[in-house]
Amino acid sequence: MRSENKFVEIWQVTKEFPTKAGPLAVVKEFDLTIARGELCCLLGHSGCGKSTVLSMVAGLTKTTSGAIIVDDKEVVAPGPDRAVVFQSPTLFPFMTALGNVRLAVDQVNPKASAKERDALARKYLTLVGMGDAWAAKPAALAQGMRQRVGIARAFALSPRMLLLDEPFGMLDSITRVELQQTLVDIWSEHKITALMVTHDVDEALFLADRIVLMTNGPEARVGKIIDVPFARPRDRFAVIEDPRYDVLRDEMLAFLEENDPHAAVA
């Protein structure tokens, strides 16, 4: 990665939480650089601090020490430049799908007319396959459909960075595969720098440009970085049939097994 293409710099970041026995460093001296337009996955066992790292990049959690720079600005608080999609979509239940996405559109397009903002919201809903369900409220939508609305809202912010915290973790396998393809298609069109947390090796290999394998916590740090060689746009079957796929998958599984031989790994 060329230094001039750096978009995110996570430098010597440590995050401690108070315990009865004293401060506990969940993440310690964590270093990572992400290139502009790159989709990077954090992968590791449960509790290794993946979501903590993502939360600090989002500005939702403060670092104990170290610094996080996004597009030459230090992260000190949340902002619309960094859109977050959580495992469970945080939609307003009293608003329609259109209304939930309009919240993001209104935030970044305050001078546009109501008609123009409605059109933008519908555009993003259409991108995620929800163009015909714009009038539905979250209670009437399946979990996967609600997550589609959450992804549409994130892209509607026109963010400089997309942060995804196991966005497909609560979905059934069929819906997960569909939404992975939706995400990679939209991301390929917009090329927004993205950081995604996952515990799924196959998901990371299909989506990411690089996979950052984290050591176990406490005091987790970067253990290994895998460069994913598959060309974009990606076809799932072509990726799986590529002889490098099994080699990379085995390498990742071996790392996870070495770090936690008693943990079950997908």
PDB file of C-alpha atoms in Angstrom:
ATOM      1  CA  MET A   1       0.000   0.000   0.000  1.00  0.00           C
ATOM      2  CA  ARG A   2       1.480   3.363  -0.996  1.00  0.00           C
ATOM      3  CA  SER A   3       1.850   5.811   1.874  1.00  0.00           C
ATOM      4  CA  GLU A   4       0.153   8.626  -0.035  1.00  0.00           C
ATOM      5  CA  ASN A   5      -2.955   6.471  -0.332  1.00  0.00           C
ATOM      6  CA  LYS A   6      -3.439   6.132   3.436  1.00  0.00           C
ATOM      7  CA  PHE A   7      -6.962   6.998   4.543  1.00  0.00           C
ATOM      8  CA  VAL A   8      -7.134   5.510   8.049  1.00  0.00           C
ATOM      9  CA  GLU A   9      -4.239   5.320  10.490  1.00  0.00           C
ATOM     10  CA  ILE A  10      -4.713   3.502  13.778  1.00  0.00           C
ATOM     11  CA  TRP A  11      -1.536   4.195  15.717  1.00  0.00           C
ATOM     12  CA  GLN A  12      -0.535   2.435  18.947  1.00  0.00           C
ATOM     13  CA  VAL A  13      -4.131   2.390  20.157  1.00  0.00           C
ATOM     14  CA  THR A  14      -4.856   0.927  23.582  1.00  0.00           C
ATOM     15  CA  LYS A  15      -8.300   0.662  25.136  1.00  0.00           C
ATOM     16  CA  GLU A  16      -8.652  -0.089  28.840  1.00  0.00           C
ATOM     17  CA  PHE A  17     -11.820  -0.747  30.784  1.00  0.00           C
ATOM     18  CA  PRO A  18     -12.064  -0.515  34.591  1.00  0.00           C
ATOM     19  CA  THR A  19     -12.467  -3.763  36.553  1.00  0.00           C
ATOM     20  CA  LYS A  20     -12.390  -4.629  40.256  1.00  0.00           C
ATOM     21  CA  ALA A  21      -8.850  -5.910  39.739  1.00  0.00           C
ATOM     22  CA  GLY A  22      -7.788  -2.703  37.988  1.00  0.00           C
ATOM     23  CA  PRO A  23      -7.672  -1.485  34.359  1.00  0.00           C
ATOM     24  CA  LEU A  24      -8.041  -4.227  31.735  1.00  0.00           C
ATOM     25  CA  ALA A  25      -6.542  -3.568  28.295  1.00  0.00           C
ATOM     26  CA  VAL A  26      -8.891  -5.202  25.790  1.00  0.00           C
ATOM     27  CA  VAL A  27      -6.797  -3.879  22.886  1.00  0.00           C
ATOM     28  CA  LYS A  28      -3.152  -2.895  23.349  1.00  0.00           C
ATOM     29  CA  GLU A  29      -0.841  -0.991  20.987  1.00  0.00           C
ATOM     30  CA  PHE A  30      -3.017  -1.778  17.993  1.00  0.00           C
ATOM     31  CA  ASP A  31      -1.563  -0.576  14.666  1.00  0.00           C
ATOM     32  CA  LEU A  32      -3.317  -0.633  11.296  1.00  0.00           C
ATOM     33  CA  THR A  33      -3.359   1.448   8.126  1.00  0.00           C
ATOM     34  CA  ILE A  34      -6.254   1.280   5.651  1.00  0.00           C
ATOM     35  CA  ALA A  35      -5.952   2.586   2.098  1.00  0.00           C
ATOM     36  CA  ARG A  36      -8.454   4.913   0.493  1.00  0.00           C
ATOM     37  CA  GLY A  37     -11.208   2.854  -1.139  1.00  0.00           C
ATOM     38  CA  GLU A  38     -10.168  -0.369   0.592  1.00  0.00           C
ATOM     39  CA  LEU A  39     -12.567  -2.830   2.232  1.00  0.00           C
ATOM     40  CA  CYS A  40     -10.779  -4.263   5.237  1.00  0.00           C
ATOM     41  CA  CYS A  41     -12.130  -6.995   7.544  1.00  0.00           C
ATOM     42  CA  LEU A  42     -11.246  -7.513  11.205  1.00  0.00           C
ATOM     43  CA  LEU A  43     -11.516 -11.181  12.096  1.00  0.00           C
ATOM     44  CA  GLY A  44     -10.890 -13.088  15.307  1.00  0.00           C
ATOM     45  CA  HIS A  45     -12.476 -15.068  18.093  1.00  0.00           C
ATOM     46  CA  SER A  46     -15.347 -13.627  20.121  1.00  0.00           C
ATOM     47  CA  GLY A  47     -14.126 -11.168  22.736  1.00  0.00           C
ATOM     48  CA  CYS A  48     -10.843 -10.325  21.018  1.00  0.00           C
ATOM     49  CA  GLY A  49     -11.731  -6.633  20.692  1.00  0.00           C
ATOM     50  CA  LYS A  50     -12.837  -6.416  17.052  1.00  0.00           C
ATOM     51  CA  SER A  51     -15.946  -4.367  17.823  1.00  0.00           C
ATOM     52  CA  THR A  52     -13.979  -2.207  20.265  1.00  0.00           C
ATOM     53  CA  VAL A  53     -11.577  -1.221  17.484  1.00  0.00           C
ATOM     54  CA  LEU A  54     -14.452  -0.426  15.125  1.00  0.00           C
ATOM     55  CA  SER A  55     -16.241   1.578  17.841  1.00  0.00           C
ATOM     56  CA  MET A  56     -13.114   3.669  18.414  1.00  0.00           C
ATOM     57  CA  VAL A  57     -12.797   4.390  14.677  1.00  0.00           C
ATOM     58  CA  ALA A  58     -16.468   5.421  14.702  1.00  0.00           C
ATOM     59  CA  GLY A  59     -15.799   7.783  17.609  1.00  0.00           C
ATOM     60  CA  LEU A  60     -18.352   5.984  19.781  1.00  0.00           C
ATOM     61  CA  THR A  61     -15.652   4.792  22.192  1.00  0.00           C
ATOM     62  CA  LYS A  62     -12.655   6.868  23.232  1.00  0.00           C
ATOM     63  CA  THR A  63      -9.155   5.453  23.115  1.00  0.00           C
ATOM     64  CA  THR A  64      -7.152   5.180  26.320  1.00  0.00           C
ATOM     65  CA  SER A  65      -3.968   6.001  24.433  1.00  0.00           C
ATOM     66  CA  GLY A  66      -2.780   6.234  20.861  1.00  0.00           C
ATOM     67  CA  ALA A  67      -4.504   7.998  17.973  1.00  0.00           C
ATOM     68  CA  ILE A  68      -6.893   7.290  15.108  1.00  0.00           C
ATOM     69  CA  ILE A  69      -6.683   9.465  11.988  1.00  0.00           C
ATOM     70  CA  VAL A  70      -9.352   9.352   9.276  1.00  0.00           C
ATOM     71  CA  ASP A  71      -8.708  11.398   6.133  1.00  0.00           C
ATOM     72  CA  ASP A  72      -6.053  13.500   7.922  1.00  0.00           C
ATOM     73  CA  LYS A  73      -8.322  14.325  10.874  1.00  0.00           C
ATOM     74  CA  GLU A  74      -8.064  12.805  14.335  1.00  0.00           C
ATOM     75  CA  VAL A  75     -11.190  10.982  15.476  1.00  0.00           C
ATOM     76  CA  VAL A  76     -12.556  12.596  18.645  1.00  0.00           C
ATOM     77  CA  ALA A  77     -16.308  11.995  18.272  1.00  0.00           C
ATOM     78  CA  PRO A  78     -18.891  10.355  15.995  1.00  0.00           C
ATOM     79  CA  GLY A  79     -19.747  12.076  12.728  1.00  0.00           C
ATOM     80  CA  PRO A  80     -21.731  11.582   9.502  1.00  0.00           C
ATOM     81  CA  ASP A  81     -18.449  11.097   7.646  1.00  0.00           C
ATOM     82  CA  ARG A  82     -18.331   7.610   9.267  1.00  0.00           C
ATOM     83  CA  ALA A  83     -21.549   5.641   8.800  1.00  0.00           C
ATOM     84  CA  VAL A  84     -22.061   2.626  11.062  1.00  0.00           C
ATOM     85  CA  VAL A  85     -24.149  -0.481  10.377  1.00  0.00           C
ATOM     86  CA  PHE A  86     -24.654  -2.665  13.441  1.00  0.00           C
ATOM     87  CA  GLN A  87     -25.577  -6.342  13.722  1.00  0.00           C
ATOM     88  CA  SER A  88     -29.132  -5.359  14.590  1.00  0.00           C
ATOM     89  CA  PRO A  89     -30.416  -2.374  12.559  1.00  0.00           C
ATOM     90  CA  THR A  90     -31.350   0.594  14.735  1.00  0.00           C
ATOM     91  CA  LEU A  91     -34.434   1.792  12.878  1.00  0.00           C
ATOM     92  CA  PHE A  92     -37.102   4.096  14.271  1.00  0.00           C
ATOM     93  CA  PRO A  93     -40.173   1.835  14.616  1.00  0.00           C
ATOM     94  CA  PHE A  94     -42.697   4.634  14.082  1.00  0.00           C
ATOM     95  CA  MET A  95     -41.170   5.630  10.723  1.00  0.00           C
ATOM     96  CA  THR A  96     -41.434   3.941   7.339  1.00  0.00           C
ATOM     97  CA  ALA A  97     -38.426   2.534   5.508  1.00  0.00           C
ATOM     98  CA  LEU A  98     -38.421   5.722   3.450  1.00  0.00           C
ATOM     99  CA  GLY A  99     -38.581   7.873   6.574  1.00  0.00           C
ATOM    100  CA  ASN A 100     -35.647   6.074   8.170  1.00  0.00           C
ATOM    101  CA  VAL A 101     -33.477   6.610   5.093  1.00  0.00           C
ATOM    102  CA  ARG A 102     -34.726  10.189   4.752  1.00  0.00           C
ATOM    103  CA  LEU A 103     -33.133  10.937   8.131  1.00  0.00           C
ATOM    104  CA  ALA A 104     -29.711  10.388   6.572  1.00  0.00           C
ATOM    105  CA  VAL A 105     -30.617  12.180   3.338  1.00  0.00           C
ATOM    106  CA  ASP A 106     -31.913  15.202   5.285  1.00  0.00           C
ATOM    107  CA  GLN A 107     -28.690  15.390   7.291  1.00  0.00           C
ATOM    108  CA  VAL A 108     -26.406  15.693   4.270  1.00  0.00           C
ATOM    109  CA  ASN A 109     -28.796  17.443   1.833  1.00  0.00           C
ATOM    110  CA  PRO A 110     -30.521  20.119   3.959  1.00  0.00           C
ATOM    111  CA  LYS A 111     -30.941  22.538   1.040  1.00  0.00           C
ATOM    112  CA  ALA A 112     -32.616  20.045  -1.293  1.00  0.00           C
ATOM    113  CA  SER A 113     -36.389  20.136  -1.729  1.00  0.00           C
ATOM    114  CA  ALA A 114     -38.599  17.539  -0.027  1.00  0.00           C
ATOM    115  CA  LYS A 115     -39.252  15.958  -3.413  1.00  0.00           C
ATOM    116  CA  GLU A 116     -35.539  15.722  -4.168  1.00  0.00           C
ATOM    117  CA  ARG A 117     -34.823  14.196  -0.763  1.00  0.00           C
ATOM    118  CA  ASP A 118     -37.593  11.638  -1.202  1.00  0.00           C
ATOM    119  CA  ALA A 119     -36.119  10.690  -4.573  1.00  0.00           C
ATOM    120  CA  LEU A 120     -32.659  10.236  -3.049  1.00  0.00           C
ATOM    121  CA  ALA A 121     -34.036   8.066  -0.253  1.00  0.00           C
ATOM    122  CA  ARG A 122     -35.896   5.904  -2.749  1.00  0.00           C
ATOM    123  CA  LYS A 123     -32.733   5.613  -4.839  1.00  0.00           C
ATOM    124  CA  TYR A 124     -30.811   4.114  -1.928  1.00  0.00           C
ATOM    125  CA  LEU A 125     -33.690   1.825  -0.985  1.00  0.00           C
ATOM    126  CA  THR A 126     -33.787   0.611  -4.582  1.00  0.00           C
ATOM    127  CA  LEU A 127     -30.051  -0.098  -4.486  1.00  0.00           C
ATOM    128  CA  VAL A 128     -30.596  -2.559  -1.628  1.00  0.00           C
ATOM    129  CA  GLY A 129     -33.665  -4.150  -3.195  1.00  0.00           C
ATOM    130  CA  MET A 130     -36.225  -2.307  -1.060  1.00  0.00           C
ATOM    131  CA  GLY A 131     -37.667   0.042  -3.649  1.00  0.00           C
ATOM    132  CA  ASP A 132     -41.130  -1.521  -3.439  1.00  0.00           C
ATOM    133  CA  ALA A 133     -41.270  -1.550   0.362  1.00  0.00           C
ATOM    134  CA  TRP A 134     -40.608   2.112   1.073  1.00  0.00           C
ATOM    135  CA  ALA A 135     -43.943   2.581   2.897  1.00  0.00           C
ATOM    136  CA  ALA A 136     -43.475  -0.351   5.294  1.00  0.00           C
ATOM    137  CA  LYS A 137     -42.554   0.164   8.936  1.00  0.00           C
ATOM    138  CA  PRO A 138     -39.830  -1.961  10.577  1.00  0.00           C
ATOM    139  CA  ALA A 139     -42.297  -4.212  12.430  1.00  0.00           C
ATOM    140  CA  ALA A 140     -43.692  -5.355   9.084  1.00  0.00           C
ATOM    141  CA  LEU A 141     -40.254  -6.227   7.700  1.00  0.00           C
ATOM    142  CA  ALA A 142     -38.202  -9.391   8.119  1.00  0.00           C
ATOM    143  CA  GLN A 143     -34.787  -9.088   9.816  1.00  0.00           C
ATOM    144  CA  GLY A 144     -32.939  -9.162   6.493  1.00  0.00           C
ATOM    145  CA  MET A 145     -35.171  -6.463   5.040  1.00  0.00           C
ATOM    146  CA  ARG A 146     -34.595  -4.251   8.082  1.00  0.00           C
ATOM    147  CA  GLN A 147     -30.868  -4.691   7.639  1.00  0.00           C
ATOM    148  CA  ARG A 148     -31.217  -3.660   3.987  1.00  0.00           C
ATOM    149  CA  VAL A 149     -32.842  -0.427   5.167  1.00  0.00           C
ATOM    150  CA  GLY A 150     -29.967   0.083   7.592  1.00  0.00           C
ATOM    151  CA  ILE A 151     -27.424  -0.346   4.807  1.00  0.00           C
ATOM    152  CA  ALA A 152     -29.395   2.040   2.566  1.00  0.00           C
ATOM    153  CA  ARG A 153     -29.401   4.637   5.334  1.00  0.00           C
ATOM    154  CA  ALA A 154     -25.648   4.266   5.808  1.00  0.00           C
ATOM    155  CA  PHE A 155     -24.917   4.854   2.118  1.00  0.00           C
ATOM    156  CA  ALA A 156     -27.429   7.731   2.035  1.00  0.00           C
ATOM    157  CA  LEU A 157     -25.146   9.658   4.398  1.00  0.00           C
ATOM    158  CA  SER A 158     -22.583   9.785   1.557  1.00  0.00           C
ATOM    159  CA  PRO A 159     -19.946   8.909   4.150  1.00  0.00           C
ATOM    160  CA  ARG A 160     -16.212   8.980   3.657  1.00  0.00           C
ATOM    161  CA  MET A 161     -16.022   5.695   5.538  1.00  0.00           C
ATOM    162  CA  LEU A 162     -18.359   2.763   6.158  1.00  0.00           C
ATOM    163  CA  LEU A 163     -18.104   0.818   9.421  1.00  0.00           C
ATOM    164  CA  LEU A 164     -19.861  -2.557   9.630  1.00  0.00           C
ATOM    165  CA  ASP A 165     -20.116  -4.460  12.904  1.00  0.00           C
ATOM    166  CA  GLU A 166     -21.063  -8.054  11.978  1.00  0.00           C
ATOM    167  CA  PRO A 167     -23.973  -6.730   9.869  1.00  0.00           C
ATOM    168  CA  PHE A 168     -25.075 -10.202   8.767  1.00  0.00           C
ATOM    169  CA  GLY A 169     -24.483 -12.055  12.024  1.00  0.00           C
ATOM    170  CA  MET A 170     -28.177 -12.395  12.942  1.00  0.00           C
ATOM    171  CA  LEU A 171     -29.391 -13.499   9.522  1.00  0.00           C
ATOM    172  CA  ASP A 172     -30.133 -16.943   8.138  1.00  0.00           C
ATOM    173  CA  SER A 173     -27.578 -18.341   5.692  1.00  0.00           C
ATOM    174  CA  ILE A 174     -29.584 -17.608   2.523  1.00  0.00           C
ATOM    175  CA  THR A 175     -30.330 -14.011   3.491  1.00  0.00           C
ATOM    176  CA  ARG A 176     -26.722 -13.550   4.579  1.00  0.00           C
ATOM    177  CA  VAL A 177     -25.408 -14.612   1.176  1.00  0.00           C
ATOM    178  CA  GLU A 178     -27.886 -12.307  -0.579  1.00  0.00           C
ATOM    179  CA  LEU A 179     -26.919  -9.308   1.540  1.00  0.00           C
ATOM    180  CA  GLN A 180     -23.207 -10.000   1.190  1.00  0.00           C
ATOM    181  CA  GLN A 181     -23.683  -9.775  -2.576  1.00  0.00           C
ATOM    182  CA  THR A 182     -25.780  -6.604  -2.200  1.00  0.00           C
ATOM    183  CA  LEU A 183     -23.090  -5.009  -0.063  1.00  0.00           C
ATOM    184  CA  VAL A 184     -20.216  -5.914  -2.363  1.00  0.00           C
ATOM    185  CA  ASP A 185     -22.158  -4.665  -5.411  1.00  0.00           C
ATOM    186  CA  ILE A 186     -22.971  -1.286  -3.830  1.00  0.00           C
ATOM    187  CA  TRP A 187     -19.495  -0.941  -2.355  1.00  0.00           C
ATOM    188  CA  SER A 188     -17.927  -1.692  -5.760  1.00  0.00           C
ATOM    189  CA  GLU A 189     -19.964   1.150  -7.264  1.00  0.00           C
ATOM    190  CA  HIS A 190     -19.172   3.737  -4.576  1.00  0.00           C
ATOM    191  CA  LYS A 191     -15.679   2.542  -3.468  1.00  0.00           C
ATOM    192  CA  ILE A 192     -16.119   3.934   0.046  1.00  0.00           C
ATOM    193  CA  THR A 193     -13.325   3.021   2.436  1.00  0.00           C
ATOM    194  CA  ALA A 194     -14.778   0.329   4.701  1.00  0.00           C
ATOM    195  CA  LEU A 195     -13.884  -1.500   7.891  1.00  0.00           C
ATOM    196  CA  MET A 196     -15.945  -4.570   8.715  1.00  0.00           C
ATOM    197  CA  VAL A 197     -15.999  -6.809  11.781  1.00  0.00           C
ATOM    198  CA  THR A 198     -16.768 -10.474  11.167  1.00  0.00           C
ATOM    199  CA  HIS A 199     -16.118 -13.881  12.694  1.00  0.00           C
ATOM    200  CA  ASP A 200     -16.851 -15.641   9.384  1.00  0.00           C
ATOM    201  CA  VAL A 201     -13.768 -16.691   7.388  1.00  0.00           C
ATOM    202  CA  ASP A 202     -15.692 -17.255   4.140  1.00  0.00           C
ATOM    203  CA  GLU A 203     -17.484 -13.922   4.416  1.00  0.00           C
ATOM    204  CA  ALA A 204     -14.167 -12.114   4.852  1.00  0.00           C
ATOM    205  CA  LEU A 205     -12.606 -13.856   1.853  1.00  0.00           C
ATOM    206  CA  PHE A 206     -15.535 -12.922  -0.386  1.00  0.00           C
ATOM    207  CA  LEU A 207     -15.823  -9.286   0.706  1.00  0.00           C
ATOM    208  CA  ALA A 208     -12.411  -7.986   1.736  1.00  0.00           C
ATOM    209  CA  ASP A 209      -9.313  -6.607   0.057  1.00  0.00           C
ATOM    210  CA  ARG A 210      -7.358  -7.388   3.228  1.00  0.00           C
ATOM    211  CA  ILE A 211      -8.203  -9.444   6.299  1.00  0.00           C
ATOM    212  CA  VAL A 212      -6.729  -8.444   9.651  1.00  0.00           C
ATOM    213  CA  LEU A 213      -6.528 -11.428  11.997  1.00  0.00           C
ATOM    214  CA  MET A 214      -6.505 -10.360  15.643  1.00  0.00           C
ATOM    215  CA  THR A 215      -4.868 -12.179  18.521  1.00  0.00           C
ATOM    216  CA  ASN A 216      -7.029 -13.153  21.469  1.00  0.00           C
ATOM    217  CA  GLY A 217      -7.799 -10.616  24.137  1.00  0.00           C
ATOM    218  CA  PRO A 218      -7.090  -9.217  26.542  1.00  0.00           C
ATOM    219  CA  GLU A 219      -4.324  -7.029  25.108  1.00  0.00           C
ATOM    220  CA  ALA A 220      -5.316  -8.021  21.566  1.00  0.00           C
ATOM    221  CA  ARG A 221      -3.355  -6.682  18.630  1.00  0.00           C
ATOM    222  CA  VAL A 222      -2.839  -7.401  14.938  1.00  0.00           C
ATOM    223  CA  GLY A 223      -1.629 -10.980  14.586  1.00  0.00           C
ATOM    224  CA  LYS A 224      -1.527 -11.444  10.813  1.00  0.00           C
ATOM    225  CA  ILE A 225      -2.713  -9.638   7.692  1.00  0.00           C
ATOM    226  CA  ILE A 226      -3.980 -11.558   4.663  1.00  0.00           C
ATOM    227  CA  ASP A 227      -3.992  -9.906   1.242  1.00  0.00           C
ATOM    228  CA  VAL A 228      -7.023 -11.187  -0.687  1.00  0.00           C
ATOM    229  CA  PRO A 229      -6.013 -11.631  -4.356  1.00  0.00           C
ATOM    230  CA  PHE A 230      -9.394 -12.142  -6.028  1.00  0.00           C
ATOM    231  CA  ALA A 231     -10.206  -9.607  -8.741  1.00  0.00           C
ATOM    232  CA  ARG A 232     -13.234  -7.327  -8.581  1.00  0.00           C
ATOM    233  CA  PRO A 233     -16.077  -7.406  -9.409  1.00  0.00           C
ATOM    234  CA  ARG A 234     -16.329 -10.719  -7.578  1.00  0.00           C
ATOM    235  CA  ASP A 235     -18.389 -13.731  -8.427  1.00  0.00           C
ATOM    236  CA  ARG A 236     -18.952 -15.969  -5.408  1.00  0.00           C
ATOM    237  CA  PHE A 237     -18.594 -19.234  -7.307  1.00  0.00           C
ATOM    238  CA  ALA A 238     -15.462 -18.076  -9.119  1.00  0.00           C
ATOM    239  CA  VAL A 239     -13.909 -17.081  -5.788  1.00  0.00           C
ATOM    240  CA  ILE A 240     -14.722 -20.423  -4.151  1.00  0.00           C
ATOM    241  CA  GLU A 241     -13.385 -22.377  -7.145  1.00  0.00           C
ATOM    242  CA  ASP A 242     -10.117 -20.408  -7.215  1.00  0.00           C
ATOM    243  CA  PRO A 243      -7.311 -22.710  -5.937  1.00  0.00           C
ATOM    244  CA  ARG A 244      -6.009 -19.872  -3.746  1.00  0.00           C
ATOM    245  CA  TYR A 245      -9.284 -19.798  -1.808  1.00  0.00           C
ATOM    246  CA  ASP A 246      -8.680 -23.021   0.111  1.00  0.00           C
ATOM    247  CA  VAL A 247      -5.039 -22.083   0.741  1.00  0.00           C
ATOM    248  CA  LEU A 248      -6.018 -18.753   2.293  1.00  0.00           C
ATOM    249  CA  ARG A 249      -8.918 -20.286   4.203  1.00  0.00           C
ATOM    250  CA  ASP A 250      -6.658 -22.957   5.701  1.00  0.00           C
ATOM    251  CA  GLU A 251      -4.072 -20.320   6.637  1.00  0.00           C
ATOM    252  CA  MET A 252      -6.693 -18.271   8.477  1.00  0.00           C
ATOM    253  CA  LEU A 253      -8.189 -21.276  10.251  1.00  0.00           C
ATOM    254  CA  ALA A 254      -4.722 -22.395  11.327  1.00  0.00           C
ATOM    255  CA  PHE A 255      -4.032 -18.964  12.824  1.00  0.00           C
ATOM    256  CA  LEU A 256      -7.321 -18.990  14.727  1.00  0.00           C
ATOM    257  CA  GLU A 257      -6.710 -22.528  15.957  1.00  0.00           C
ATOM    258  CA  GLU A 258      -3.209 -21.650  17.133  1.00  0.00           C
ATOM    259  CA  ASN A 259      -4.516 -18.672  19.057  1.00  0.00           C
ATOM    260  CA  ASP A 260      -7.411 -20.551  20.649  1.00  0.00           C
ATOM    261  CA  PRO A 261      -7.297 -24.336  20.207  1.00  0.00           C
ATOM    262  CA  HIS A 262     -10.461 -24.851  22.262  1.00  0.00           C
ATOM    263  CA  ALA A 263     -12.668 -22.399  20.309  1.00  0.00           C
ATOM    264  CA  ALA A 264     -15.003 -23.592  17.589  1.00  0.00           C
ATOM    265  CA  VAL A 265     -14.163 -21.926  14.292  1.00  0.00           C
ATOM    266  CA  ALA A 266     -16.538 -21.633  11.325  1.00  0.00           C
TER     267      ALA A 266
END
